[in-house]
Amino acid sequence: MHFNPYGGSGAQVAAALATLAQDDSVSADDVLDTCRAHGMTLTGITDDEGARILDWGRRLREVFGAGKADQVELVNRLLLTAAVRPHISGHDGKPPHLHYAGEDAEAVERVQAHSAGGLAHLVCEAPDRFGLCAREGCGIAFVDTSRNGRRRFCSTRCGTRVNVADHRARQLSA
């Protein structure tokens, strides 16, 4: 499945922040590294900004865990909070692409706009291609970019663990 580059990156940032927000020991540096790993060009964030972005991640997590009927409303609330102002940019020699926050926006606003915009694209274009890992106790948020779009787990490892446990349970009951 191919997502447009901006929506795809924004959705991936949203998933990463939704997962990161589960952990109370996450630092501002961890948040910054996560955003950068998904293509955001943030120069740095303060501890306060890191905490605000993690709070945002908890709101993003609600979307990943919501039923299809609630996703649109939740994303619309995120878009209102994010004060999204779309514009086309062509910086750093890149071809024209969509931004949802101005270059002068603070880091928190940029993260909010980027992740809310990415989730909006995802909910509109592929609402069945994201969620929380189905392995009990995992809870990692993911965006399904697989060919068939039937992922239930965040990774092959989690899927294998569930399948092996199910197999062993069947063997014991047989």
PDB file of C-alpha atoms in Angstrom:
ATOM      1  CA  MET A   1       0.000   0.000   0.000  1.00  0.00           C
ATOM      2  CA  HIS A   2       1.440   3.347  -0.961  1.00  0.00           C
ATOM      3  CA  PHE A   3       0.521   6.389   1.087  1.00  0.00           C
ATOM      4  CA  ASN A   4       1.390   9.857  -0.124  1.00  0.00           C
ATOM      5  CA  PRO A   5       4.762  10.788   1.371  1.00  0.00           C
ATOM      6  CA  TYR A   6       3.488  13.430   3.756  1.00  0.00           C
ATOM      7  CA  GLY A   7       0.445  11.525   4.966  1.00  0.00           C
ATOM      8  CA  GLY A   8       2.517   8.379   5.290  1.00  0.00           C
ATOM      9  CA  SER A   9       5.203  10.071   7.339  1.00  0.00           C
ATOM     10  CA  GLY A  10       2.628  11.860   9.487  1.00  0.00           C
ATOM     11  CA  ALA A  11       0.770   8.619  10.128  1.00  0.00           C
ATOM     12  CA  GLN A  12       4.035   6.863  11.019  1.00  0.00           C
ATOM     13  CA  VAL A  13       4.946   9.676  13.441  1.00  0.00           C
ATOM     14  CA  ALA A  14       1.471   9.366  14.950  1.00  0.00           C
ATOM     15  CA  ALA A  15       1.909   5.615  15.465  1.00  0.00           C
ATOM     16  CA  ALA A  16       5.370   6.051  16.957  1.00  0.00           C
ATOM     17  CA  LEU A  17       4.215   8.773  19.364  1.00  0.00           C
ATOM     18  CA  ALA A  18       1.117   6.774  20.325  1.00  0.00           C
ATOM     19  CA  THR A  19       3.416   3.908  21.259  1.00  0.00           C
ATOM     20  CA  LEU A  20       6.012   6.100  22.974  1.00  0.00           C
ATOM     21  CA  ALA A  21       3.317   7.747  25.104  1.00  0.00           C
ATOM     22  CA  GLN A  22       2.702   4.444  26.927  1.00  0.00           C
ATOM     23  CA  ASP A  23       6.047   4.714  28.682  1.00  0.00           C
ATOM     24  CA  ASP A  24       6.370   7.186  31.571  1.00  0.00           C
ATOM     25  CA  SER A  25      10.167   7.044  31.487  1.00  0.00           C
ATOM     26  CA  VAL A  26      10.486   8.574  27.997  1.00  0.00           C
ATOM     27  CA  SER A  27      12.705  11.665  27.759  1.00  0.00           C
ATOM     28  CA  ALA A  28      12.509  14.696  25.478  1.00  0.00           C
ATOM     29  CA  ASP A  29      15.517  13.271  23.614  1.00  0.00           C
ATOM     30  CA  ASP A  30      13.578  10.041  22.972  1.00  0.00           C
ATOM     31  CA  VAL A  31      10.674  12.071  21.586  1.00  0.00           C
ATOM     32  CA  LEU A  32      13.020  14.088  19.376  1.00  0.00           C
ATOM     33  CA  ASP A  33      14.772  10.946  18.101  1.00  0.00           C
ATOM     34  CA  THR A  34      11.405   9.360  17.295  1.00  0.00           C
ATOM     35  CA  CYS A  35      10.222  12.392  15.331  1.00  0.00           C
ATOM     36  CA  ARG A  36      13.497  12.606  13.425  1.00  0.00           C
ATOM     37  CA  ALA A  37      13.433   8.875  12.676  1.00  0.00           C
ATOM     38  CA  HIS A  38      10.190   9.483  10.785  1.00  0.00           C
ATOM     39  CA  GLY A  39      11.462  12.375   8.708  1.00  0.00           C
ATOM     40  CA  MET A  40      10.667  15.412  10.826  1.00  0.00           C
ATOM     41  CA  THR A  41      13.361  18.085  10.824  1.00  0.00           C
ATOM     42  CA  LEU A  42      13.175  19.369  14.381  1.00  0.00           C
ATOM     43  CA  THR A  43      16.307  21.067  15.665  1.00  0.00           C
ATOM     44  CA  GLY A  44      15.568  20.303  19.304  1.00  0.00           C
ATOM     45  CA  ILE A  45      12.883  20.262  21.969  1.00  0.00           C
ATOM     46  CA  THR A  46      12.783  21.209  25.631  1.00  0.00           C
ATOM     47  CA  ASP A  47      11.643  18.889  28.421  1.00  0.00           C
ATOM     48  CA  ASP A  48       8.352  20.808  28.546  1.00  0.00           C
ATOM     49  CA  GLU A  49       7.846  20.398  24.792  1.00  0.00           C
ATOM     50  CA  GLY A  50       8.676  16.700  25.103  1.00  0.00           C
ATOM     51  CA  ALA A  51       6.030  16.319  27.814  1.00  0.00           C
ATOM     52  CA  ARG A  52       3.465  18.170  25.697  1.00  0.00           C
ATOM     53  CA  ILE A  53       4.232  15.980  22.687  1.00  0.00           C
ATOM     54  CA  LEU A  54       3.818  12.854  24.848  1.00  0.00           C
ATOM     55  CA  ASP A  55       0.440  14.173  26.025  1.00  0.00           C
ATOM     56  CA  TRP A  56      -0.411  14.580  22.343  1.00  0.00           C
ATOM     57  CA  GLY A  57       0.752  10.996  21.787  1.00  0.00           C
ATOM     58  CA  ARG A  58      -1.799   9.806  24.332  1.00  0.00           C
ATOM     59  CA  ARG A  59      -4.519  11.552  22.318  1.00  0.00           C
ATOM     60  CA  LEU A  60      -3.194   9.958  19.124  1.00  0.00           C
ATOM     61  CA  ARG A  61      -3.329   6.569  20.838  1.00  0.00           C
ATOM     62  CA  GLU A  62      -7.091   6.961  21.286  1.00  0.00           C
ATOM     63  CA  VAL A  63      -7.470   6.992  17.486  1.00  0.00           C
ATOM     64  CA  PHE A  64      -5.417   3.803  17.045  1.00  0.00           C
ATOM     65  CA  GLY A  65      -7.538   1.999  19.646  1.00  0.00           C
ATOM     66  CA  ALA A  66     -10.896   3.380  18.538  1.00  0.00           C
ATOM     67  CA  GLY A  67     -13.531   1.624  16.536  1.00  0.00           C
ATOM     68  CA  LYS A  68     -14.036   2.764  12.945  1.00  0.00           C
ATOM     69  CA  ALA A  69     -17.148   4.732  13.907  1.00  0.00           C
ATOM     70  CA  ASP A  70     -15.212   6.939  16.348  1.00  0.00           C
ATOM     71  CA  GLN A  71     -12.038   7.527  14.349  1.00  0.00           C
ATOM     72  CA  VAL A  72     -13.337  10.411  12.234  1.00  0.00           C
ATOM     73  CA  GLU A  73     -14.580  12.361  15.254  1.00  0.00           C
ATOM     74  CA  LEU A  74     -11.359  11.792  17.180  1.00  0.00           C
ATOM     75  CA  VAL A  75      -9.200  12.892  14.241  1.00  0.00           C
ATOM     76  CA  ASN A  76     -11.382  15.946  13.675  1.00  0.00           C
ATOM     77  CA  ARG A  77     -10.780  16.944  17.302  1.00  0.00           C
ATOM     78  CA  LEU A  78      -7.032  16.499  16.784  1.00  0.00           C
ATOM     79  CA  LEU A  79      -7.165  18.662  13.653  1.00  0.00           C
ATOM     80  CA  LEU A  80      -8.950  21.421  15.582  1.00  0.00           C
ATOM     81  CA  THR A  81      -6.338  21.339  18.328  1.00  0.00           C
ATOM     82  CA  ALA A  82      -3.476  21.192  15.847  1.00  0.00           C
ATOM     83  CA  ALA A  83      -4.547  24.435  14.157  1.00  0.00           C
ATOM     84  CA  VAL A  84      -3.681  22.940  10.800  1.00  0.00           C
ATOM     85  CA  ARG A  85      -2.827  25.493   8.096  1.00  0.00           C
ATOM     86  CA  PRO A  86      -1.909  23.547   4.957  1.00  0.00           C
ATOM     87  CA  HIS A  87       0.524  25.035   2.444  1.00  0.00           C
ATOM     88  CA  ILE A  88       2.798  23.735  -0.264  1.00  0.00           C
ATOM     89  CA  SER A  89       6.531  23.909   0.333  1.00  0.00           C
ATOM     90  CA  GLY A  90       9.520  23.087  -1.841  1.00  0.00           C
ATOM     91  CA  HIS A  91      12.413  23.565   0.562  1.00  0.00           C
ATOM     92  CA  ASP A  92      15.848  21.923   0.527  1.00  0.00           C
ATOM     93  CA  GLY A  93      15.651  21.033  -3.156  1.00  0.00           C
ATOM     94  CA  LYS A  94      12.674  18.727  -2.586  1.00  0.00           C
ATOM     95  CA  PRO A  95       9.752  18.710  -5.023  1.00  0.00           C
ATOM     96  CA  PRO A  96       6.618  20.579  -3.891  1.00  0.00           C
ATOM     97  CA  HIS A  97       4.989  18.828  -0.951  1.00  0.00           C
ATOM     98  CA  LEU A  98       2.321  19.570   1.622  1.00  0.00           C
ATOM     99  CA  HIS A  99       3.019  21.005   5.070  1.00  0.00           C
ATOM    100  CA  TYR A 100       0.376  21.506   7.730  1.00  0.00           C
ATOM    101  CA  ALA A 101       2.194  24.050   9.901  1.00  0.00           C
ATOM    102  CA  GLY A 102       4.301  27.048   9.046  1.00  0.00           C
ATOM    103  CA  GLU A 103       8.081  26.910   9.204  1.00  0.00           C
ATOM    104  CA  ASP A 104       7.907  29.416  12.065  1.00  0.00           C
ATOM    105  CA  ALA A 105       5.640  27.167  14.181  1.00  0.00           C
ATOM    106  CA  GLU A 106       7.063  25.806  17.419  1.00  0.00           C
ATOM    107  CA  ALA A 107       8.041  22.143  17.623  1.00  0.00           C
ATOM    108  CA  VAL A 108       4.871  21.016  19.440  1.00  0.00           C
ATOM    109  CA  GLU A 109       2.647  22.688  16.849  1.00  0.00           C
ATOM    110  CA  ARG A 110       4.618  21.133  14.006  1.00  0.00           C
ATOM    111  CA  VAL A 111       4.382  17.644  15.521  1.00  0.00           C
ATOM    112  CA  GLN A 112       0.674  18.061  16.187  1.00  0.00           C
ATOM    113  CA  ALA A 113      -0.065  19.296  12.676  1.00  0.00           C
ATOM    114  CA  HIS A 114       2.102  16.647  10.981  1.00  0.00           C
ATOM    115  CA  SER A 115       0.670  13.709  12.937  1.00  0.00           C
ATOM    116  CA  ALA A 116      -2.958  14.902  12.810  1.00  0.00           C
ATOM    117  CA  GLY A 117      -2.655  15.530   9.067  1.00  0.00           C
ATOM    118  CA  GLY A 118      -1.138  12.100   8.527  1.00  0.00           C
ATOM    119  CA  LEU A 119      -3.900  10.419  10.500  1.00  0.00           C
ATOM    120  CA  ALA A 120      -6.526  12.401   8.587  1.00  0.00           C
ATOM    121  CA  HIS A 121      -5.131  11.062   5.298  1.00  0.00           C
ATOM    122  CA  LEU A 122      -5.062   7.557   6.725  1.00  0.00           C
ATOM    123  CA  VAL A 123      -8.632   7.662   8.065  1.00  0.00           C
ATOM    124  CA  CYS A 124      -9.906   8.988   4.721  1.00  0.00           C
ATOM    125  CA  GLU A 125      -7.842   6.779   2.403  1.00  0.00           C
ATOM    126  CA  ALA A 126      -7.265   3.544   4.320  1.00  0.00           C
ATOM    127  CA  PRO A 127      -9.215   3.381   7.593  1.00  0.00           C
ATOM    128  CA  ASP A 128      -8.609  -0.351   8.022  1.00  0.00           C
ATOM    129  CA  ARG A 129      -4.828  -0.064   7.821  1.00  0.00           C
ATOM    130  CA  PHE A 130      -3.876   0.963  11.328  1.00  0.00           C
ATOM    131  CA  GLY A 131      -4.448  -0.109  14.886  1.00  0.00           C
ATOM    132  CA  LEU A 132      -2.925  -1.483  18.055  1.00  0.00           C
ATOM    133  CA  CYS A 133      -1.085  -4.801  18.148  1.00  0.00           C
ATOM    134  CA  ALA A 134      -3.473  -7.687  18.844  1.00  0.00           C
ATOM    135  CA  ARG A 135      -0.966  -9.515  21.069  1.00  0.00           C
ATOM    136  CA  GLU A 136      -2.115  -9.208  24.659  1.00  0.00           C
ATOM    137  CA  GLY A 137       0.239  -6.969  26.605  1.00  0.00           C
ATOM    138  CA  CYS A 138       1.949  -5.418  23.579  1.00  0.00           C
ATOM    139  CA  GLY A 139      -0.079  -2.335  22.653  1.00  0.00           C
ATOM    140  CA  ILE A 140       2.259  -0.976  19.964  1.00  0.00           C
ATOM    141  CA  ALA A 141       0.464   1.270  17.471  1.00  0.00           C
ATOM    142  CA  PHE A 142       1.153   0.517  13.808  1.00  0.00           C
ATOM    143  CA  VAL A 143       0.299   1.575  10.277  1.00  0.00           C
ATOM    144  CA  ASP A 144      -0.229  -1.394   7.975  1.00  0.00           C
ATOM    145  CA  THR A 145       1.715  -0.881   4.749  1.00  0.00           C
ATOM    146  CA  SER A 146       1.656  -4.569   3.822  1.00  0.00           C
ATOM    147  CA  ARG A 147       0.450  -5.628   0.413  1.00  0.00           C
ATOM    148  CA  ASN A 148      -2.732  -7.356   1.601  1.00  0.00           C
ATOM    149  CA  GLY A 149      -3.577  -4.937   4.419  1.00  0.00           C
ATOM    150  CA  ARG A 150      -4.508  -7.599   6.947  1.00  0.00           C
ATOM    151  CA  ARG A 151      -2.000  -6.965   9.723  1.00  0.00           C
ATOM    152  CA  ARG A 152      -3.163  -7.525  13.282  1.00  0.00           C
ATOM    153  CA  PHE A 153       0.221  -7.386  14.943  1.00  0.00           C
ATOM    154  CA  CYS A 154       2.895  -4.706  15.164  1.00  0.00           C
ATOM    155  CA  SER A 155       5.581  -7.105  13.962  1.00  0.00           C
ATOM    156  CA  THR A 156       6.215 -10.617  12.741  1.00  0.00           C
ATOM    157  CA  ARG A 157       7.654 -11.385  16.180  1.00  0.00           C
ATOM    158  CA  CYS A 158       4.380 -10.578  17.984  1.00  0.00           C
ATOM    159  CA  GLY A 159       2.361 -12.530  15.415  1.00  0.00           C
ATOM    160  CA  THR A 160       4.652 -15.525  15.784  1.00  0.00           C
ATOM    161  CA  ARG A 161       4.392 -15.448  19.581  1.00  0.00           C
ATOM    162  CA  VAL A 162       0.597 -15.552  19.404  1.00  0.00           C
ATOM    163  CA  ASN A 163       0.580 -18.280  16.756  1.00  0.00           C
ATOM    164  CA  VAL A 164       3.054 -20.452  18.709  1.00  0.00           C
ATOM    165  CA  ALA A 165       1.072 -19.991  21.934  1.00  0.00           C
ATOM    166  CA  ASP A 166      -2.155 -20.925  20.112  1.00  0.00           C
ATOM    167  CA  HIS A 167      -0.473 -23.979  18.569  1.00  0.00           C
ATOM    168  CA  ARG A 168       0.850 -25.149  21.942  1.00  0.00           C
ATOM    169  CA  ALA A 169      -2.569 -24.675  23.533  1.00  0.00           C
ATOM    170  CA  ARG A 170      -4.165 -26.803  20.800  1.00  0.00           C
ATOM    171  CA  GLN A 171      -1.508 -29.506  21.279  1.00  0.00           C
ATOM    172  CA  LEU A 172      -2.152 -29.639  25.037  1.00  0.00           C
ATOM    173  CA  SER A 173      -5.905 -29.878  24.610  1.00  0.00           C
ATOM    174  CA  ALA A 174      -5.693 -32.585  21.920  1.00  0.00           C
TER     175      ALA A 174
END
